[in-house]
mmCIF file of C-alpha atoms (C1' of nucleotides) in Angstrom:
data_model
loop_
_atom_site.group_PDB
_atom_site.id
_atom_site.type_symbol
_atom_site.label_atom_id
_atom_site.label_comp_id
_atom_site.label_asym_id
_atom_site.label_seq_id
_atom_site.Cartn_x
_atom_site.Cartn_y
_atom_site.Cartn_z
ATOM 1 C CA UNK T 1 151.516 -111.334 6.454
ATOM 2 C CA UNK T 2 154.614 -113.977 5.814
ATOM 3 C CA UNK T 3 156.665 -111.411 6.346
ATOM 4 C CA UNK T 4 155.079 -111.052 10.052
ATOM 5 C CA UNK T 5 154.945 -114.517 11.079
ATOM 6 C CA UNK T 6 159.183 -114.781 9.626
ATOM 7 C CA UNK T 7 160.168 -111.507 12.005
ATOM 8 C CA UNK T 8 158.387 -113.085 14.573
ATOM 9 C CA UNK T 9 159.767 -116.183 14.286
ATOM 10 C CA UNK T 10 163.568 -115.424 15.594
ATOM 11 C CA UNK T 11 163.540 -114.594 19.918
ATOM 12 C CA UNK T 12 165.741 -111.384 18.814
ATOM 13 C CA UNK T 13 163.453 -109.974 17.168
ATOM 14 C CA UNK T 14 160.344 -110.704 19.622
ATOM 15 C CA UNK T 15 163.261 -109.208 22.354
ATOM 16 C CA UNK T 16 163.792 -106.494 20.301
ATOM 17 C CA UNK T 17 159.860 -105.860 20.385
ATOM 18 C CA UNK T 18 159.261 -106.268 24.063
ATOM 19 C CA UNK T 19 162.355 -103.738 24.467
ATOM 20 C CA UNK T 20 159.925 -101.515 22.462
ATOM 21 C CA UNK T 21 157.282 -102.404 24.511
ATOM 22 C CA UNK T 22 158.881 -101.466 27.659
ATOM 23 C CA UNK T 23 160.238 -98.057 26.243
ATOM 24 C CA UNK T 24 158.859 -96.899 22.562
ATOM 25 C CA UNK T 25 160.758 -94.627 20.628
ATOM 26 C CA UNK T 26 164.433 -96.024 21.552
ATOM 27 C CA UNK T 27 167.031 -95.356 19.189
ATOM 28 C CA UNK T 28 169.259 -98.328 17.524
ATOM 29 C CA UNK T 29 172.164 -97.357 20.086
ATOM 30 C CA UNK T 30 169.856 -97.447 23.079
ATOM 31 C CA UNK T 31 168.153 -101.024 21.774
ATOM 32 C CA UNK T 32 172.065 -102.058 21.267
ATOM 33 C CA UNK T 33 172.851 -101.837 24.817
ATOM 34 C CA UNK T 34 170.178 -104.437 25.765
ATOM 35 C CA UNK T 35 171.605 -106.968 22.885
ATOM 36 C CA UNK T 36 174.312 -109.153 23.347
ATOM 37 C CA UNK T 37 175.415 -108.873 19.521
ATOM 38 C CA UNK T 38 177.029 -106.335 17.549
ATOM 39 C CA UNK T 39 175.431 -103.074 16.413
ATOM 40 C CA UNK T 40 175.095 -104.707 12.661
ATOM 41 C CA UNK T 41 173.386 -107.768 13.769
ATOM 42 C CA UNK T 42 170.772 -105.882 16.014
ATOM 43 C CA UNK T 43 170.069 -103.317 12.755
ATOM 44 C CA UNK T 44 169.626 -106.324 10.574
ATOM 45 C CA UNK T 45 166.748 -107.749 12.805
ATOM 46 C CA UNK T 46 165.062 -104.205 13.092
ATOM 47 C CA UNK T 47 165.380 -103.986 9.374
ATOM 48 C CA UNK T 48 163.295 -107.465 9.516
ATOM 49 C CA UNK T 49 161.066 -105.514 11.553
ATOM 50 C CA UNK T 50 160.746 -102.415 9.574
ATOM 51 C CA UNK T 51 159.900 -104.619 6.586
ATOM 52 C CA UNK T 52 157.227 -106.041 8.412
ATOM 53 C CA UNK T 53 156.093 -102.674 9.757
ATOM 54 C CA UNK T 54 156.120 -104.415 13.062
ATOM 55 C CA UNK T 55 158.707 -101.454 14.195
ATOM 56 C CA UNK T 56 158.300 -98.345 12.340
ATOM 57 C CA UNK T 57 161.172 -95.320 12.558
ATOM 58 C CA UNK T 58 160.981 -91.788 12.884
ATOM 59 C CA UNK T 59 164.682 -89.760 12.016
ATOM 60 C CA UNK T 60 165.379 -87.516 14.291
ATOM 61 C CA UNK T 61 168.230 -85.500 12.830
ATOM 62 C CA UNK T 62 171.138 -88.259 13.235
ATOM 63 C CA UNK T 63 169.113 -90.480 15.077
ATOM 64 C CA UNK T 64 166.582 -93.708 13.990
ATOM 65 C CA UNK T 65 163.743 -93.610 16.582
ATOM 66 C CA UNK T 66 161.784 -96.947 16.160
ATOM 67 C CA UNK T 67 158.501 -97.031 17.492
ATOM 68 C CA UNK T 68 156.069 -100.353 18.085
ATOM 69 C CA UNK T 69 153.532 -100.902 15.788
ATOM 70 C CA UNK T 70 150.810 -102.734 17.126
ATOM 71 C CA UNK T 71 148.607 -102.991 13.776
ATOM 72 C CA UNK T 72 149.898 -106.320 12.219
ATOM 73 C CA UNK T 73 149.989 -108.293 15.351
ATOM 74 C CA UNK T 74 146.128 -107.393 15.735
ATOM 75 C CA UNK T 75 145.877 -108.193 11.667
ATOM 76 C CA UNK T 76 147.348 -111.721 12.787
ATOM 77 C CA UNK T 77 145.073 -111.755 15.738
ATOM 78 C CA UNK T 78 141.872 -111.386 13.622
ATOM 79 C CA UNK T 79 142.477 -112.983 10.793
ATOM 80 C CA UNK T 80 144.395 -116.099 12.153
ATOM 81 C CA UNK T 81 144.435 -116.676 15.594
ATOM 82 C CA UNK T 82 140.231 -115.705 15.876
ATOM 83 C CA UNK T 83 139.513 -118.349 12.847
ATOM 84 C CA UNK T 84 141.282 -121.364 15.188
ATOM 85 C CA UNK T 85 139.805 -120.073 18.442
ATOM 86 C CA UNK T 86 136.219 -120.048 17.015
ATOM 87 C CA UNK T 87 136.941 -124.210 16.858
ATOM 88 C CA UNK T 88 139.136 -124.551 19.779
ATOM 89 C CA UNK T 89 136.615 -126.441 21.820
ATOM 90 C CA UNK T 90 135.528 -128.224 18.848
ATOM 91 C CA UNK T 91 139.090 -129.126 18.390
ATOM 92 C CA UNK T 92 139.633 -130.032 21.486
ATOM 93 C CA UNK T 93 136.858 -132.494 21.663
ATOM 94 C CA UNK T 94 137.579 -134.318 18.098
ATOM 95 C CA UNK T 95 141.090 -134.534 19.651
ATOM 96 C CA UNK T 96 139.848 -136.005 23.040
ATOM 97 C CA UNK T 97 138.036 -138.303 21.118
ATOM 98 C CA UNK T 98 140.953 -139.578 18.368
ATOM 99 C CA UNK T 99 143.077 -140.099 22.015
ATOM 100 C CA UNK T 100 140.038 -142.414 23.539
ATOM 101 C CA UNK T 101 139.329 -144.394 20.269
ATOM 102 C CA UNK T 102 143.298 -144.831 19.939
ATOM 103 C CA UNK T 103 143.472 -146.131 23.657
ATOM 104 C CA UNK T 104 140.636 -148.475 23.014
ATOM 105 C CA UNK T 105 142.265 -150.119 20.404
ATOM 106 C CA UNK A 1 156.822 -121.032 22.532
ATOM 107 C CA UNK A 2 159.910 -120.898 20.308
ATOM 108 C CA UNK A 3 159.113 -123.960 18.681
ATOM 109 C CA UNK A 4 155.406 -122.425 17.961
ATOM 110 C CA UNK A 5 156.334 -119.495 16.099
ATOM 111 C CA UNK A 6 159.190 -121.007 14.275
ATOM 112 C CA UNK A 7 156.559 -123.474 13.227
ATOM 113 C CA UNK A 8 154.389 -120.851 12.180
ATOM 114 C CA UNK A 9 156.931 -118.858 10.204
ATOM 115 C CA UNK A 10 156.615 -121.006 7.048
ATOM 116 C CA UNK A 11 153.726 -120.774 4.830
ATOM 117 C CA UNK A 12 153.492 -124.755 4.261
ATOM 118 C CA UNK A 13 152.845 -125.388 7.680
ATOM 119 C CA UNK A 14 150.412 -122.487 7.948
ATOM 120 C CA UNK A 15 148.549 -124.217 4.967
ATOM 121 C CA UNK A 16 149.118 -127.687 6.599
ATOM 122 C CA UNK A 17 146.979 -126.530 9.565
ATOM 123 C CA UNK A 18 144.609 -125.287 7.072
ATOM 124 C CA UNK A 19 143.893 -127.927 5.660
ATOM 125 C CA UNK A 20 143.262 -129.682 9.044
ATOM 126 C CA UNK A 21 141.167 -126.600 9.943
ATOM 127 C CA UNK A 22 138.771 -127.977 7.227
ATOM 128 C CA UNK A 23 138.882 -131.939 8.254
ATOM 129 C CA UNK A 24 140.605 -132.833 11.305
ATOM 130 C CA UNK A 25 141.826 -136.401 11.477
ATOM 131 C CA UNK A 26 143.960 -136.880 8.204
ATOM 132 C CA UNK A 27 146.749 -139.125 6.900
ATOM 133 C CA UNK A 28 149.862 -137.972 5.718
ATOM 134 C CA UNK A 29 149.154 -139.248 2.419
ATOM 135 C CA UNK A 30 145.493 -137.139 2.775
ATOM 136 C CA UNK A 31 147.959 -134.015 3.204
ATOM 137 C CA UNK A 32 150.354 -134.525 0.531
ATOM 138 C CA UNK A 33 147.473 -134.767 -2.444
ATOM 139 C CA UNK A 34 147.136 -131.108 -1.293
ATOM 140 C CA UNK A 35 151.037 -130.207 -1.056
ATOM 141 C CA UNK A 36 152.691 -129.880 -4.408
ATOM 142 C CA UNK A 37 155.621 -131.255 -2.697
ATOM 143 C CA UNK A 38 157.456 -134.819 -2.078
ATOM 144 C CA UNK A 39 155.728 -137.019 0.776
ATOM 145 C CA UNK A 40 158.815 -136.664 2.829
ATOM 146 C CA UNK A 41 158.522 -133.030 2.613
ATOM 147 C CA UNK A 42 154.908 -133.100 3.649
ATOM 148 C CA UNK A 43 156.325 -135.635 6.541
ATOM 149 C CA UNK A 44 158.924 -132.709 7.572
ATOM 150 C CA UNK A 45 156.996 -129.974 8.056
ATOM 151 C CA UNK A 46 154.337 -132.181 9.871
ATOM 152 C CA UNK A 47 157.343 -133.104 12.143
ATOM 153 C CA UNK A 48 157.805 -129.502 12.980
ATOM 154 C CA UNK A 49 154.716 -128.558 13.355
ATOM 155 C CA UNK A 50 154.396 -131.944 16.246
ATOM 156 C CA UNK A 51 157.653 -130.572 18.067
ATOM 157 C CA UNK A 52 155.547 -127.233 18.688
ATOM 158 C CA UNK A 53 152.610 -129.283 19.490
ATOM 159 C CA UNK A 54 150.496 -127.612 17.024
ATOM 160 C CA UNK A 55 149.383 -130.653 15.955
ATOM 161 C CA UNK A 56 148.958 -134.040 17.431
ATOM 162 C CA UNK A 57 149.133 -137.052 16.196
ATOM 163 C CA UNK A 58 146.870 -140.581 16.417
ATOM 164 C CA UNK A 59 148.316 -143.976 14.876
ATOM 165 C CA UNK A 60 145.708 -146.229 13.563
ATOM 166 C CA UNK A 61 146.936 -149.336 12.198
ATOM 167 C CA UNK A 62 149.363 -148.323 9.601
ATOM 168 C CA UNK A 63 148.093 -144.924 9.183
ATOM 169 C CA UNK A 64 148.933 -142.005 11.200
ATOM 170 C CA UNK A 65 145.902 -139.504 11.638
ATOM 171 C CA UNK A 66 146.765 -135.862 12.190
ATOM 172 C CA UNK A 67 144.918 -133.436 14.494
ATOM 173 C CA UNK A 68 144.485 -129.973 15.254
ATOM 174 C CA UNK A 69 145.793 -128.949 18.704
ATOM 175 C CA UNK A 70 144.634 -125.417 19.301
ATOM 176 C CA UNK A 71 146.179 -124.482 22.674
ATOM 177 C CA UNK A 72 149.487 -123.344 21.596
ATOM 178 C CA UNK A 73 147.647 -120.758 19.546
ATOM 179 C CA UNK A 74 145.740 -120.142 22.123
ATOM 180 C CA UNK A 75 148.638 -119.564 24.191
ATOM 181 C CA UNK A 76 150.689 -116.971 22.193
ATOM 182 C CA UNK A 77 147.521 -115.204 21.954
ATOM 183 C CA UNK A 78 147.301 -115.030 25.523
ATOM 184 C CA UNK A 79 150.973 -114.577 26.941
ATOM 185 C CA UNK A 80 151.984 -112.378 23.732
ATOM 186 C CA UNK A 81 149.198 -111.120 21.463
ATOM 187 C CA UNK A 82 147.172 -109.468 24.421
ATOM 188 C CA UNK A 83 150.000 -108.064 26.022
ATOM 189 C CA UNK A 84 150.136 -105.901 23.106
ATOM 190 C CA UNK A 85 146.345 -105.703 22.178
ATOM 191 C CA UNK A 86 146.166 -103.655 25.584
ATOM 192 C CA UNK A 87 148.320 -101.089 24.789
ATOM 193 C CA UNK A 88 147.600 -101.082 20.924
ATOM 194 C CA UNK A 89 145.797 -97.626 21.012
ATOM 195 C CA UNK A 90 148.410 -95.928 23.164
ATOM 196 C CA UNK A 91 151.189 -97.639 20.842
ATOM 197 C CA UNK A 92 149.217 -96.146 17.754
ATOM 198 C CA UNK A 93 148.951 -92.654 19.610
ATOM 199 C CA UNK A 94 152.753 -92.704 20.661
ATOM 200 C CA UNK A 95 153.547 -93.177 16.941
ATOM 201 C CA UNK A 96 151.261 -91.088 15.395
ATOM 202 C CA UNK A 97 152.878 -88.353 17.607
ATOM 203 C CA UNK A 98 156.603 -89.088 16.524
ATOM 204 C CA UNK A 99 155.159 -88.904 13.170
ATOM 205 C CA UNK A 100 153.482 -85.396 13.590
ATOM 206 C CA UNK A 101 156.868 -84.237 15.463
ATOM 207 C CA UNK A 102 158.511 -85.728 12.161
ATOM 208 C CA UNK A 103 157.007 -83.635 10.000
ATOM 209 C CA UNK A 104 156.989 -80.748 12.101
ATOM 210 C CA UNK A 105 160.824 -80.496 11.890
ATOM 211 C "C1'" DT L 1 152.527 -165.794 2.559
ATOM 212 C "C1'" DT L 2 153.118 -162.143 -0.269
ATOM 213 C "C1'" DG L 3 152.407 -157.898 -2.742
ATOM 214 C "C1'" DA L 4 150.901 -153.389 -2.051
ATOM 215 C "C1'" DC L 5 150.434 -149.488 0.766
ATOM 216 C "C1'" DA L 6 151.600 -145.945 4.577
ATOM 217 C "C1'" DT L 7 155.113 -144.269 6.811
ATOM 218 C "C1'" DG L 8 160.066 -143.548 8.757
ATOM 219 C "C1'" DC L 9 165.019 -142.770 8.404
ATOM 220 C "C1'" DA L 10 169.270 -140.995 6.444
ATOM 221 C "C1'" DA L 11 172.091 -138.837 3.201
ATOM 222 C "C1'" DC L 12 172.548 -135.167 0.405
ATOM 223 C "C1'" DC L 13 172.065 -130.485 -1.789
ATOM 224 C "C1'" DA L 14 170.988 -125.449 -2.576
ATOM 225 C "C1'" DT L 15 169.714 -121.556 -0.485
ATOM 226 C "C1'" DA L 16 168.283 -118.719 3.512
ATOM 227 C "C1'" DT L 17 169.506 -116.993 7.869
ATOM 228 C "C1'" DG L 18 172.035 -114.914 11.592
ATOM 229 C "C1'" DG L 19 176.096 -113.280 12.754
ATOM 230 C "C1'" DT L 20 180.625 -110.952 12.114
ATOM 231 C "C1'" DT L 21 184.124 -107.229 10.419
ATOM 232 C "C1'" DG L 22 185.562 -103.133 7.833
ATOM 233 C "C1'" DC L 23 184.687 -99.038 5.766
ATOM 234 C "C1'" DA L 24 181.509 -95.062 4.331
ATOM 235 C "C1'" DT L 25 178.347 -91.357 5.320
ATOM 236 C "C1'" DA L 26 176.064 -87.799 7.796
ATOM 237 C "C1'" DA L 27 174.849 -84.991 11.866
ATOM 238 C "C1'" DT L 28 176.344 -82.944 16.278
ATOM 239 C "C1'" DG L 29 178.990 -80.021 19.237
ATOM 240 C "C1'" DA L 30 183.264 -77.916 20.936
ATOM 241 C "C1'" DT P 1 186.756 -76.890 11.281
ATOM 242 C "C1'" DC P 2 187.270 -81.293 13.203
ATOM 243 C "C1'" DA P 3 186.665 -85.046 16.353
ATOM 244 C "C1'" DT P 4 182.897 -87.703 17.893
ATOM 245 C "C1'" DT P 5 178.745 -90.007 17.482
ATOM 246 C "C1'" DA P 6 174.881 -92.557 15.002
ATOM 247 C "C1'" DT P 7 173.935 -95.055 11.449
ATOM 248 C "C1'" DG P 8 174.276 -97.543 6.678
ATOM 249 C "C1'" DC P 9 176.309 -100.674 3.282
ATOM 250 C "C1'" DA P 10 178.800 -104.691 1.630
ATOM 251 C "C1'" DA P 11 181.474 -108.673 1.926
ATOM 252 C "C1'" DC P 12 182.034 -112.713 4.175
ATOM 253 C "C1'" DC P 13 181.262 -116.981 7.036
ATOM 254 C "C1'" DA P 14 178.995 -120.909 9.577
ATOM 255 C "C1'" DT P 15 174.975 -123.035 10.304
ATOM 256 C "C1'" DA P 16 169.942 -123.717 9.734
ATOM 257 C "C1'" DT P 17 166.325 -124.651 6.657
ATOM 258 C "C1'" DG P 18 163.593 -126.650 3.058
ATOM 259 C "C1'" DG P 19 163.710 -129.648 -0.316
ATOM 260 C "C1'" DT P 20 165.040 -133.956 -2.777
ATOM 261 C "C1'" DT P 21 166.079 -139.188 -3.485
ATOM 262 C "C1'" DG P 22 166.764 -144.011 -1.986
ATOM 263 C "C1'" DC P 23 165.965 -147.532 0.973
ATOM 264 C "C1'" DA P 24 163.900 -149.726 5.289
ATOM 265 C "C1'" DT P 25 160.050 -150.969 8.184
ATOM 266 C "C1'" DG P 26 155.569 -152.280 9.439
ATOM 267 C "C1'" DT P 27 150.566 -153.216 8.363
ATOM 268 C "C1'" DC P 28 146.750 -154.648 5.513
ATOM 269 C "C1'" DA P 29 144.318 -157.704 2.399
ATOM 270 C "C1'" DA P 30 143.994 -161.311 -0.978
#
DNA sequence: TTGACATGCAACCATATGGTTGCATAATGA
DNA sequence: TCATTATGCAACCATATGGTTGCATGTCAA
């Protein structure tokens, strides 16, 4: 899961995922021509990506087909971003509050 | 946005907003009896985790109480996490496809 | 007023990160 | 076969990051 929020974390890689998005199945040449950065640098960021088995890849004789993965963005979904929604009104309010008491004073 | 997932991309601020998951409102020094790290450590990653407005923060007196903000979460989950959710089935179908084709050859 | 407490600021350090270049390997197609 | 194409691997570099320590500042309470 650290491994998620870390290849998430860099606006390459989250460009490198809405590429995906747009067109699954793109080879590391096609998702080059997008990049401004050298072949090496965009592999290294898939290979961030792969580890996280946000992009998985499919070899296609010579070619490295990566395809989107949507499973661990719905893992951080439900088990991360659903716990802090459940309170978000909650939150929301004792924050409100905290804001009025500190104005009072 | 940036900010958010950078601040999300360490494990110590993940636990940070744990911890004020389970009692909004606390000091810095309520924090660091949790954090097996140095105060000014603690003060860091609380620093970060203001920038990306994860968490906001109330000064009373001398003390500076910490609080929950939940609307940048809510926000990635909106403008980034459901763009994906929607196509998550297709995704999984696409790749389980390339996959089949994989093995095929 | 003064000591203790809660926090901030700045310097410093080791390691992680993001990028490059150069060369190696393997598949394709003429 | 042989040039071309697609990718991998490794070394290297600059900067970012995560952590520390030391000292400064401001507030509380006796």
């Amino acid at each position: 899961m650290n491994n998620v929020f870390k290849a998430l974390a860099d606006p390459h890689r989250r460009e490198l995922l809405d590429l995906l998005y747009k067109e699954n199945g793109q080879t590391l040449g096609d998702l080059c021509k997008c990049m401004s950065m050298s072949r090496q640098g965009v592999a290294k960021h898939l290979a961030l990506l792969e580890v996280a088995q946000l992009v998985v890849v499919v070899w296609q004789g010579r070619e490295k087909l990566h395809y989107l993965n949507p499973v661990p963005i719905q893992q951080i979904h439900d088990r991360w971003i659903g716990k802090f929604e459940g309170e978000r009104l909650q939150a929301l309010e004792t924050l409100r509050k905290a804001l009025d008491d500190q104005n009072d004073a």
